[in-house]
């Protein structure tokens, strides 16, 4: 149902498949009032290219639309052929304290109207509730979740509750994570968002992420403001829903990734979306009220979708941390909440890629909170030689001055042998110190080290993008002979062995074991269960993800033993 295509931090570009329909995550679902929508769902699909929306099954159930929904289905009712997720009425329960439908009734109703993703009737706990109340309400939520399993007919949300109490969020994540849910929303966080209480929100998200199954997408219920999206994605949230685009429009508020602006205070529109590029604030402000709301509703939605695309691009190129560090400066509470990352750095580090398409940029003292700082402190002490001062990492060997994430403009007097040895140890460990001894070096157009040969056989290429080695199969054979089992190894199931030998990718479901110290995007040795080298490639997932996922590629195989050739 869900597979990962790219990663940065805990953020990921994913492929979510529901009822034969596919959506790329992260994704924001516009919230649609089934009785009256400012932007018709058909327009959302055709003009805004929204692949997915969320509507409220409880409102449909209680309104005159009920019979039509039962006869035609929710897709025909809303004139929307994408993925439709339905909420159960939990928001109304949180707002009004009581609703006139049971858990069983609303689940059955969602089944009958053809919801792509349904939601059971969980009990949302407000932040000011006592621990005892939150615990009682969580017990009821878990009880209802178990009942929902009996009624489940398609994809279903398993909402994580527990109020502000992290032990209860942990318990909910563990309990519901053992059940057969497809997506896990984190519920009852809107009160935190409305009061800009980002620190407890970050604590809640990271607690849930730590104990939820990594193979399931996470939906941050009620989070749709562009200001928070990048940070929430970095923390591991995959799906969002936005009613902010219409609610803020009704208050004449203009959404941006840098915060909210009042229409009356704008002299220029800081946006090039289709609606903003054809007018100016003075014209809009003097329009009739319905026209103002229509304008702001469309701008707010465009601004939200543009931010999602920027986030995806940042994940793809490996600059999500930099994007988040630029966004968090737009609100003091958001900046303050960033410090919570230190508390969870050991967990995040397990999922943080080893290398990226772009360089590491130091944006300020908060950059030192990134988990990669913890990682490099473990790897650097074993490398000998002269050092230089890096603003984030402290003392760094000069042999790594052109290697990710240590790039510097400084030039050092250092031998090529030291450079090669330093990179080998950092990338493959201390046992790889002699990996390229007595190699012949060829150079690129810039005069820097490019290829390493031995007896006219290519062993590795030093990639200019990140200053790390890309191994040929012959280079992998040398590394395999130096490292003790299971260092740097991914072990393929017997069924996959013939395919890997031919250079085919290794899928996650065919991995029977791997070195737990590996990180995604590292060079790895693919072996069989007898430690026979089959191929060499790039690990695309973290070890925890490899073990959990049944879909997607785990190792992108570059060379198989039967497909060896030198470029």
Coordinates of C-alpha atoms in Angstrom, one line a residue:
X1 CA 0.0 0.0 0.0
X2 CA 2.9 2.4 0.8
X3 CA 6.5 2.6 -0.4
X4 CA 9.2 5.1 0.0
X5 CA 10.8 6.8 -3.0
X6 CA 13.1 9.4 -1.4
X7 CA 14.1 10.5 2.1
X8 CA 15.5 13.3 4.2
X9 CA 15.4 13.4 8.0
X10 CA 12.2 11.5 8.9
X11 CA 10.6 13.1 5.8
X12 CA 9.8 11.0 2.8
X13 CA 8.4 11.1 -0.6
X14 CA 6.1 8.1 -0.7
X15 CA 3.7 6.2 -3.0
X16 CA 0.4 5.5 -1.4
X17 CA -2.0 3.2 -3.2
X18 CA -5.7 2.9 -2.2
X19 CA -8.4 1.2 -4.2
X20 CA -6.3 1.2 -7.3
X21 CA -5.6 4.9 -7.0
X22 CA -2.2 6.3 -6.4
X23 CA -1.1 9.5 -4.6
X24 CA 2.4 10.8 -4.0
X25 CA 3.1 11.9 -0.4
X26 CA 3.5 14.3 1.3
X27 CA 0.0 15.5 0.3
X28 CA -2.4 18.0 1.7
X29 CA -6.1 17.1 1.5
X30 CA -8.5 20.0 1.2
X31 CA -11.3 19.7 3.7
X32 CA -14.7 19.7 2.0
X33 CA -18.0 20.5 3.6
X34 CA -20.3 18.1 1.8
X35 CA -23.2 20.5 2.1
X36 CA -21.5 23.6 0.8
X37 CA -18.0 24.0 -0.7
X38 CA -16.4 27.3 -1.6
X39 CA -14.4 25.5 -4.3
X40 CA -16.3 22.6 -5.9
X41 CA -14.5 19.2 -5.6
X42 CA -14.4 18.9 -9.4
X43 CA -12.5 22.1 -9.6
X44 CA -10.1 20.9 -6.9
X45 CA -9.4 17.9 -9.1
X46 CA -9.2 19.5 -12.5
X47 CA -7.8 23.0 -11.8
X48 CA -5.8 22.5 -8.6
X49 CA -4.8 18.9 -9.4
X50 CA -5.7 17.8 -5.9
X51 CA -5.4 14.0 -5.9
X52 CA -7.1 13.5 -2.6
X53 CA -9.6 15.2 -0.3
X54 CA -11.2 14.7 3.1
X55 CA -14.9 15.1 4.0
X56 CA -17.0 14.4 7.1
X57 CA -19.0 11.3 7.0
X58 CA -20.9 12.4 10.2
X59 CA -22.2 15.5 8.5
X60 CA -23.4 13.5 5.5
X61 CA -25.0 10.9 7.9
X62 CA -26.9 13.6 9.7
X63 CA -28.0 15.7 6.7
X64 CA -30.3 15.4 3.8
X65 CA -27.4 14.1 1.7
X66 CA -27.5 10.8 3.5
X67 CA -29.8 8.9 1.1
X68 CA -28.1 10.3 -2.0
X69 CA -24.7 9.2 -0.6
X70 CA -26.0 5.7 0.1
X71 CA -27.5 5.5 -3.4
X72 CA -24.7 7.0 -5.5
X73 CA -21.7 6.7 -3.2
X74 CA -19.5 9.5 -1.9
X75 CA -17.5 10.0 -5.1
X76 CA -20.6 10.7 -7.2
X77 CA -22.1 12.8 -4.4
X78 CA -19.0 15.1 -4.4
X79 CA -18.2 14.7 -8.2
X80 CA -14.6 13.7 -7.3
X81 CA -12.9 10.7 -8.8
X82 CA -9.7 10.9 -6.7
X83 CA -9.1 9.4 -3.2
X84 CA -11.7 10.4 -0.6
X85 CA -10.9 10.1 3.1
X86 CA -13.8 10.5 5.5
X87 CA -13.7 11.6 9.1
X88 CA -16.1 10.0 11.6
X89 CA -17.3 13.0 13.6
X90 CA -14.5 13.0 16.2
X91 CA -13.9 16.7 15.5
X92 CA -17.6 17.4 16.3
X93 CA -17.2 15.2 19.4
X94 CA -14.2 17.3 20.5
X95 CA -16.1 20.6 19.8
X96 CA -19.6 19.8 21.1
X97 CA -18.9 17.0 23.6
X98 CA -21.4 14.6 22.2
X99 CA -22.8 13.4 18.9
X100 CA -25.8 11.2 18.0
X101 CA -24.1 8.3 16.2
X102 CA -22.2 5.2 17.5
X103 CA -18.8 3.9 16.5
X104 CA -20.3 0.9 14.7
X105 CA -22.9 3.0 12.9
X106 CA -20.5 5.5 11.4
X107 CA -18.0 2.8 10.3
X108 CA -20.8 0.9 8.6
X109 CA -22.0 4.1 7.0
X110 CA -18.5 4.9 5.6
X111 CA -18.3 1.3 4.2
X112 CA -21.7 1.8 2.5
X113 CA -20.9 5.1 0.8
X114 CA -17.6 3.8 -0.6
X115 CA -15.0 5.8 1.4
X116 CA -11.5 5.1 0.2
X117 CA -10.2 5.6 3.7
X118 CA -12.5 5.4 6.6
X119 CA -12.1 6.5 10.2
X120 CA -13.5 4.9 13.4
X121 CA -15.0 7.2 16.1
X122 CA -12.1 7.9 18.4
X123 CA -12.3 10.0 21.5
X124 CA -10.2 13.2 21.1
X125 CA -8.7 14.5 24.4
X126 CA -8.2 18.3 24.8
X127 CA -4.9 19.6 26.1
X128 CA -6.3 20.8 29.4
X129 CA -7.7 17.4 30.3
X130 CA -6.2 15.6 33.4
X131 CA -4.1 12.5 33.0
X132 CA -6.9 10.4 34.5
X133 CA -9.4 11.7 31.9
X134 CA -7.0 11.3 29.0
X135 CA -6.3 7.7 30.2
X136 CA -10.0 6.8 30.3
X137 CA -10.7 8.3 26.9
X138 CA -7.7 6.5 25.4
X139 CA -9.0 3.2 26.8
X140 CA -12.3 3.9 25.1
X141 CA -10.5 4.8 21.8
X142 CA -8.5 1.5 21.9
X143 CA -11.7 -0.4 22.6
X144 CA -13.4 1.2 19.7
X145 CA -10.3 0.6 17.5
X146 CA -10.6 -3.2 18.2
X147 CA -14.3 -3.1 17.3
X148 CA -13.4 -1.3 14.1
X149 CA -11.1 -4.2 13.1
X150 CA -14.2 -6.4 12.9
X151 CA -16.1 -3.9 10.7
X152 CA -13.1 -2.9 8.5
X153 CA -13.7 -3.4 4.7
X154 CA -11.1 -1.2 3.2
X155 CA -8.3 1.2 4.1
X156 CA -8.9 2.6 7.6
X157 CA -7.3 5.2 9.8
X158 CA -6.1 4.3 13.3
X159 CA -6.1 7.6 15.1
X160 CA -3.6 8.1 17.9
X161 CA -5.0 9.9 20.9
X162 CA -3.7 10.6 24.5
X163 CA -3.9 14.3 24.9
X164 CA -0.7 16.1 25.9
X165 CA 0.6 13.1 27.8
X166 CA 3.5 11.5 26.0
X167 CA 3.2 8.1 27.9
X168 CA -0.4 7.8 26.7
X169 CA 0.6 8.8 23.1
X170 CA 3.3 6.1 23.3
X171 CA 0.8 3.5 24.5
X172 CA -1.7 4.4 21.8
X173 CA 1.0 4.2 19.1
X174 CA 2.0 0.7 20.4
X175 CA -1.5 -0.6 20.8
X176 CA -2.9 0.7 17.5
X177 CA 0.3 -0.2 15.7
X178 CA -0.3 -3.8 16.4
X179 CA -3.8 -3.6 14.8
X180 CA -4.6 -3.8 11.1
X181 CA -4.8 -0.1 10.3
X182 CA -3.4 1.4 7.1
X183 CA -2.7 5.0 8.1
X184 CA -2.2 6.5 11.5
X185 CA -3.5 10.1 12.1
X186 CA -2.2 11.9 15.1
X187 CA -5.4 13.4 16.6
X188 CA -6.5 16.3 18.8
X189 CA -3.6 18.6 17.9
X190 CA -5.6 21.5 16.5
X191 CA -5.8 23.2 19.9
X192 CA -1.9 23.3 19.9
X193 CA -1.8 24.7 16.4
X194 CA -4.4 27.4 17.1
X195 CA -2.3 28.7 20.1
X196 CA 1.0 28.3 18.2
X197 CA 2.1 25.8 20.9
X198 CA 4.6 24.0 18.7
X199 CA 6.9 22.6 21.3
X200 CA 4.3 20.1 22.8
X201 CA 3.2 19.3 19.2
X202 CA 6.7 18.4 18.2
X203 CA 7.1 16.2 21.3
X204 CA 3.8 14.4 20.4
X205 CA 4.7 13.8 16.8
X206 CA 8.1 12.4 17.5
X207 CA 6.8 10.2 20.3
X208 CA 4.2 8.7 18.0
X209 CA 6.7 8.3 15.1
X210 CA 9.1 6.5 17.4
X211 CA 6.6 3.8 18.3
X212 CA 4.4 3.5 15.2
X213 CA 5.2 1.0 12.5
X214 CA 7.5 2.7 10.0
X215 CA 5.8 1.2 7.0
X216 CA 2.5 3.1 7.7
X217 CA 1.9 6.7 6.6
X218 CA 1.2 9.2 9.3
X219 CA -1.5 11.9 9.0
X220 CA -1.3 15.0 11.1
X221 CA -5.0 15.8 11.6
X222 CA -6.0 19.5 11.2
X223 CA -2.5 20.8 10.1
X224 CA -2.8 22.7 6.9
X225 CA -1.1 26.0 7.4
X226 CA 2.0 26.4 5.0
X227 CA 4.0 27.7 8.0
X228 CA 4.1 24.3 9.7
X229 CA 4.2 21.9 6.8
X230 CA 7.9 21.6 6.1
X231 CA 8.7 21.0 9.8
X232 CA 5.9 18.5 10.1
X233 CA 7.2 16.6 7.1
X234 CA 10.7 16.6 8.5
X235 CA 9.3 15.0 11.7
X236 CA 7.8 12.2 9.6
X237 CA 4.2 13.3 8.8
X238 CA 3.0 12.2 5.3
X239 CA -0.6 13.4 5.1
X240 CA -2.3 16.6 6.1
X241 CA -5.7 18.1 5.8
X242 CA -6.5 21.8 5.4
X243 CA -9.6 23.7 6.3
X244 CA -7.3 26.7 6.9
X245 CA -7.6 27.8 3.3
X246 CA -11.3 28.6 3.7
X247 CA -11.4 29.5 7.4
X248 CA -8.6 32.0 7.1
X249 CA -10.1 33.4 3.9
X250 CA -13.3 34.3 5.8
X251 CA -11.3 36.3 8.2
X252 CA -9.5 38.1 5.3
X253 CA -6.2 36.4 6.1
X254 CA -3.7 35.6 3.4
X255 CA -1.6 32.4 3.9
X256 CA 2.2 32.3 3.2
X257 CA 4.9 29.9 4.3
X258 CA 6.3 32.8 6.3
X259 CA 3.1 33.3 8.4
X260 CA -0.3 34.9 8.0
X261 CA -0.9 38.3 6.6
X262 CA -4.1 40.5 6.9
X263 CA -5.3 41.5 3.5
X264 CA -5.8 45.1 4.7
X265 CA -2.1 45.3 5.5
X266 CA -0.8 44.2 2.1
X267 CA 0.3 46.7 -0.5
X268 CA 1.6 44.0 -2.8
X269 CA 0.9 40.3 -3.1
X270 CA 4.1 38.3 -2.4
X271 CA 2.9 35.5 -4.6
X272 CA 2.7 34.6 -8.3
X273 CA -0.2 32.1 -8.1
X274 CA -2.8 32.5 -10.9
X275 CA -5.1 34.6 -8.8
X276 CA -2.5 36.9 -7.2
X277 CA -0.7 37.6 -10.5
X278 CA -3.7 39.2 -12.1
X279 CA -4.6 41.8 -9.5
X280 CA -3.4 43.7 -6.5
X281 CA -4.5 44.1 -2.8
X282 CA -6.3 47.4 -3.3
X283 CA -8.5 46.0 -6.0
X284 CA -9.3 42.9 -3.9
X285 CA -9.9 44.8 -0.7
X286 CA -12.6 47.0 -2.4
X287 CA -14.4 44.0 -3.9
X288 CA -17.7 42.6 -2.5
X289 CA -17.3 40.2 0.5
X290 CA -18.1 37.0 -1.5
X291 CA -15.4 37.9 -4.1
X292 CA -12.8 38.6 -1.4
X293 CA -13.5 35.2 0.2
X294 CA -13.3 33.5 -3.2
X295 CA -10.0 35.2 -4.0
X296 CA -8.4 34.4 -0.7
X297 CA -9.7 30.8 -0.7
X298 CA -8.0 30.1 -4.0
X299 CA -4.8 31.9 -3.1
X300 CA -4.6 30.1 0.2
X301 CA -5.0 26.7 -1.5
X302 CA -2.5 27.6 -4.2
X303 CA 0.0 28.7 -1.5
X304 CA -0.5 25.5 0.4
X305 CA 0.1 23.3 -2.7
X306 CA 3.1 25.3 -3.8
X307 CA 4.7 24.8 -0.4
X308 CA 4.1 21.0 -0.6
X309 CA 5.9 21.0 -4.0
X310 CA 8.9 22.9 -2.5
X311 CA 9.0 20.4 0.3
X312 CA 9.1 17.5 -2.1
X313 CA 11.9 19.1 -4.1
X314 CA 13.8 19.7 -0.9
X315 CA 13.5 16.0 0.0
X316 CA 14.6 14.9 -3.4
X317 CA 17.8 17.0 -3.4
X318 CA 18.5 16.6 0.4
X319 CA 17.9 20.1 1.5
X320 CA 14.8 19.6 3.8
X321 CA 16.8 20.6 7.0
X322 CA 17.8 23.9 5.4
X323 CA 14.2 24.6 4.3
X324 CA 12.9 23.9 7.8
X325 CA 15.6 26.1 9.4
X326 CA 14.6 29.0 7.1
X327 CA 10.9 28.5 7.8
X328 CA 11.2 28.2 11.6
X329 CA 12.6 31.7 11.9
X330 CA 9.2 33.1 10.9
X331 CA 7.7 32.5 14.4
X332 CA 9.5 32.5 17.7
X333 CA 7.5 29.5 19.0
X334 CA 8.4 27.5 16.0
X335 CA 12.1 28.4 16.5
X336 CA 11.9 27.4 20.1
X337 CA 10.3 24.0 19.3
X338 CA 13.1 23.1 17.0
X339 CA 15.3 22.4 20.0
X340 CA 13.2 19.3 20.8
X341 CA 15.0 17.6 18.0
X342 CA 18.0 17.1 20.3
X343 CA 15.9 14.9 22.5
X344 CA 15.1 12.5 19.7
X345 CA 18.4 12.8 17.7
X346 CA 19.4 9.2 18.2
X347 CA 16.1 8.0 16.7
X348 CA 16.1 10.4 13.8
X349 CA 19.8 9.6 13.0
X350 CA 18.8 6.0 12.1
X351 CA 16.7 7.3 9.2
X352 CA 18.9 10.3 8.2
X353 CA 20.6 9.6 4.8
X354 CA 24.3 9.2 4.7
X355 CA 24.8 11.5 1.7
X356 CA 22.7 14.0 -0.3
X357 CA 22.6 15.7 -3.6
X358 CA 23.3 19.1 -2.2
X359 CA 25.9 20.3 0.3
X360 CA 25.5 20.7 4.0
X361 CA 24.7 24.3 4.8
X362 CA 25.3 25.8 8.3
X363 CA 22.4 28.3 8.9
X364 CA 23.1 29.1 12.6
X365 CA 23.6 27.5 16.0
X366 CA 20.4 25.5 15.5
X367 CA 22.2 23.5 12.7
X368 CA 24.1 21.7 15.5
X369 CA 20.8 20.1 16.6
X370 CA 20.7 18.0 13.4
X371 CA 21.3 14.2 14.1
X372 CA 24.1 14.0 11.5
X373 CA 26.2 15.9 14.1
X374 CA 25.9 13.0 16.5
X375 CA 26.7 10.5 13.7
X376 CA 29.9 12.1 12.5
X377 CA 31.3 12.4 16.1
X378 CA 31.3 8.6 16.1
X379 CA 33.0 8.2 12.8
X380 CA 35.7 10.9 12.9
X381 CA 37.9 9.9 15.9
X382 CA 39.3 6.9 14.0
X383 CA 40.7 9.1 11.2
X384 CA 44.3 10.3 11.9
X385 CA 46.0 13.4 10.5
X386 CA 45.7 17.2 10.5
X387 CA 42.3 18.8 11.1
X388 CA 40.5 22.0 10.5
X389 CA 37.6 23.7 12.4
X390 CA 34.1 23.2 11.0
X391 CA 31.3 25.4 12.5
X392 CA 28.9 22.4 13.0
X393 CA 31.3 19.4 13.5
X394 CA 34.3 20.9 15.3
X395 CA 37.7 19.3 14.4
X396 CA 37.5 17.5 11.0
X397 CA 40.3 15.7 9.3
X398 CA 41.6 17.7 6.3
X399 CA 41.4 14.5 4.2
X400 CA 37.6 15.0 4.3
X401 CA 37.5 18.7 3.4
X402 CA 35.8 17.9 0.0
X403 CA 33.6 15.1 1.3
X404 CA 29.9 15.4 2.4
X405 CA 29.0 16.8 4.8
X406 CA 32.3 18.5 5.5
X407 CA 32.9 20.6 2.4
X408 CA 34.9 23.7 2.8
X409 CA 36.4 26.3 0.5
X410 CA 39.7 26.1 2.4
X411 CA 42.7 24.5 0.6
X412 CA 45.1 22.2 2.5
X413 CA 48.4 20.7 1.7
X414 CA 47.7 17.0 1.9
X415 CA 48.8 13.9 0.0
X416 CA 46.4 12.0 -2.3
X417 CA 47.2 8.9 -0.2
X418 CA 45.9 10.6 2.9
X419 CA 42.7 11.8 1.1
X420 CA 41.9 8.3 -0.2
X421 CA 42.6 6.7 3.1
X422 CA 40.6 9.2 5.1
X423 CA 37.5 8.9 2.9
X424 CA 37.8 5.1 2.9
X425 CA 37.8 4.9 6.7
X426 CA 35.0 7.5 7.1
X427 CA 32.8 5.7 4.4
X428 CA 33.5 2.0 5.1
X429 CA 35.1 1.9 8.6
X430 CA 38.6 1.4 10.0
X431 CA 39.0 -2.0 8.5
X432 CA 38.9 -0.4 5.1
X433 CA 42.1 1.6 5.6
X434 CA 44.0 -0.4 3.1
X435 CA 41.2 -0.7 0.6
X436 CA 42.9 1.2 -2.2
X437 CA 46.5 0.7 -1.3
X438 CA 48.9 0.8 -4.4
X439 CA 46.1 2.0 -6.6
X440 CA 46.6 4.0 -9.8
X441 CA 44.9 7.4 -9.8
X442 CA 43.3 9.1 -12.8
X443 CA 42.0 12.7 -12.6
X444 CA 39.0 14.6 -13.8
X445 CA 39.0 17.9 -15.8
X446 CA 39.4 19.9 -12.5
X447 CA 42.6 18.0 -11.6
X448 CA 41.0 16.2 -8.7
X449 CA 41.0 12.5 -8.0
X450 CA 38.4 10.8 -10.2
X451 CA 39.2 7.0 -10.7
X452 CA 41.2 4.4 -8.8
X453 CA 42.6 1.4 -10.7
X454 CA 44.6 -1.6 -9.8
X455 CA 46.3 -3.7 -12.5
X456 CA 44.2 -1.7 -15.0
X457 CA 41.0 -2.7 -13.3
X458 CA 38.7 0.0 -12.1
X459 CA 38.0 -0.3 -8.4
X460 CA 36.1 2.9 -7.6
X461 CA 35.1 6.4 -8.8
X462 CA 35.3 9.4 -6.4
X463 CA 31.9 11.1 -7.0
X464 CA 32.3 14.9 -7.4
X465 CA 28.9 15.5 -6.0
X466 CA 29.7 14.4 -2.5
X467 CA 33.4 13.3 -2.4
X468 CA 32.5 9.6 -1.6
X469 CA 33.5 6.4 -3.4
X470 CA 31.3 4.5 -5.8
X471 CA 32.5 0.9 -6.0
X472 CA 32.7 -1.4 -9.0
X473 CA 32.2 -5.1 -8.4
X474 CA 36.0 -5.5 -8.2
X475 CA 36.2 -2.8 -5.6
X476 CA 33.4 -4.5 -3.7
X477 CA 35.4 -7.8 -3.8
X478 CA 38.3 -6.1 -2.1
X479 CA 36.1 -4.5 0.5
X480 CA 34.3 -7.8 1.2
X481 CA 37.7 -9.4 1.8
X482 CA 38.6 -6.8 4.4
X483 CA 35.4 -6.5 6.4
X484 CA 34.2 -9.0 9.0
X485 CA 30.7 -10.4 8.5
X486 CA 28.1 -8.8 8.6
X487 CA 29.8 -5.4 8.1
X488 CA 28.4 -3.3 5.2
X489 CA 26.4 -6.3 4.1
X490 CA 22.8 -6.8 3.0
X491 CA 21.8 -10.4 2.8
X492 CA 19.5 -11.5 0.0
X493 CA 16.9 -14.3 0.2
X494 CA 17.7 -17.4 -1.8
X495 CA 14.8 -16.6 -4.2
X496 CA 16.4 -13.2 -5.1
X497 CA 20.0 -14.4 -5.5
X498 CA 19.8 -15.2 -9.3
X499 CA 18.4 -11.7 -10.0
X500 CA 20.9 -9.8 -7.9
X501 CA 23.7 -11.8 -9.7
X502 CA 22.5 -10.3 -12.9
X503 CA 22.5 -6.8 -11.5
X504 CA 18.8 -6.5 -10.7
X505 CA 17.6 -4.4 -7.7
X506 CA 17.0 -6.1 -4.4
X507 CA 13.5 -5.6 -3.0
X508 CA 12.8 -5.1 0.7
X509 CA 10.7 -8.3 1.0
X510 CA 13.7 -10.4 -0.2
X511 CA 16.1 -9.1 2.4
X512 CA 16.7 -11.6 5.2
X513 CA 19.3 -9.5 7.2
X514 CA 21.6 -6.6 7.1
X515 CA 24.2 -4.6 9.1
X516 CA 22.2 -2.6 11.6
X517 CA 24.8 0.2 11.5
X518 CA 24.2 1.0 7.8
X519 CA 22.3 4.1 6.8
X520 CA 20.3 4.8 3.7
X521 CA 22.2 5.9 0.6
X522 CA 25.3 4.1 1.7
X523 CA 27.4 1.8 -0.5
X524 CA 26.6 -1.8 0.5
X525 CA 27.7 -5.3 -0.3
X526 CA 24.9 -7.7 -1.4
X527 CA 25.6 -11.2 -0.3
X528 CA 23.7 -14.5 0.1
X529 CA 23.2 -16.4 3.3
X530 CA 26.6 -18.0 3.0
X531 CA 28.3 -14.5 2.6
X532 CA 29.0 -15.1 -1.1
X533 CA 29.3 -11.7 -2.8
X534 CA 26.5 -11.2 -5.3
X535 CA 26.6 -7.5 -6.1
X536 CA 27.2 -4.0 -5.0
X537 CA 24.8 -1.0 -4.8
X538 CA 23.2 1.7 -2.8
X539 CA 20.9 1.2 0.2
X540 CA 17.7 3.2 -0.3
X541 CA 16.1 2.6 3.1
X542 CA 17.2 2.5 6.7
X543 CA 17.7 -1.0 8.3
X544 CA 14.5 -0.6 10.3
X545 CA 12.5 0.3 7.1
X546 CA 14.1 -2.6 5.1
X547 CA 12.8 -5.1 7.8
X548 CA 9.4 -3.5 7.9
X549 CA 8.4 -2.9 4.3
X550 CA 7.0 -5.5 2.0
X551 CA 7.0 -3.2 -1.0
X552 CA 9.7 -1.2 -2.8
X553 CA 13.4 -1.4 -3.5
X554 CA 15.8 -1.9 -0.6
X555 CA 19.1 -1.8 -2.6
X556 CA 19.6 -0.3 -6.0
X557 CA 22.1 -2.8 -7.4
X558 CA 24.8 -1.2 -9.5
X559 CA 26.8 -4.3 -10.4
X560 CA 26.0 -8.0 -10.2
X561 CA 28.6 -10.7 -10.3
X562 CA 27.3 -12.0 -13.7
X563 CA 27.1 -8.5 -15.1
X564 CA 30.6 -7.1 -14.3
X565 CA 32.0 -4.6 -16.7
X566 CA 34.3 -1.5 -16.5
X567 CA 32.9 1.8 -17.9

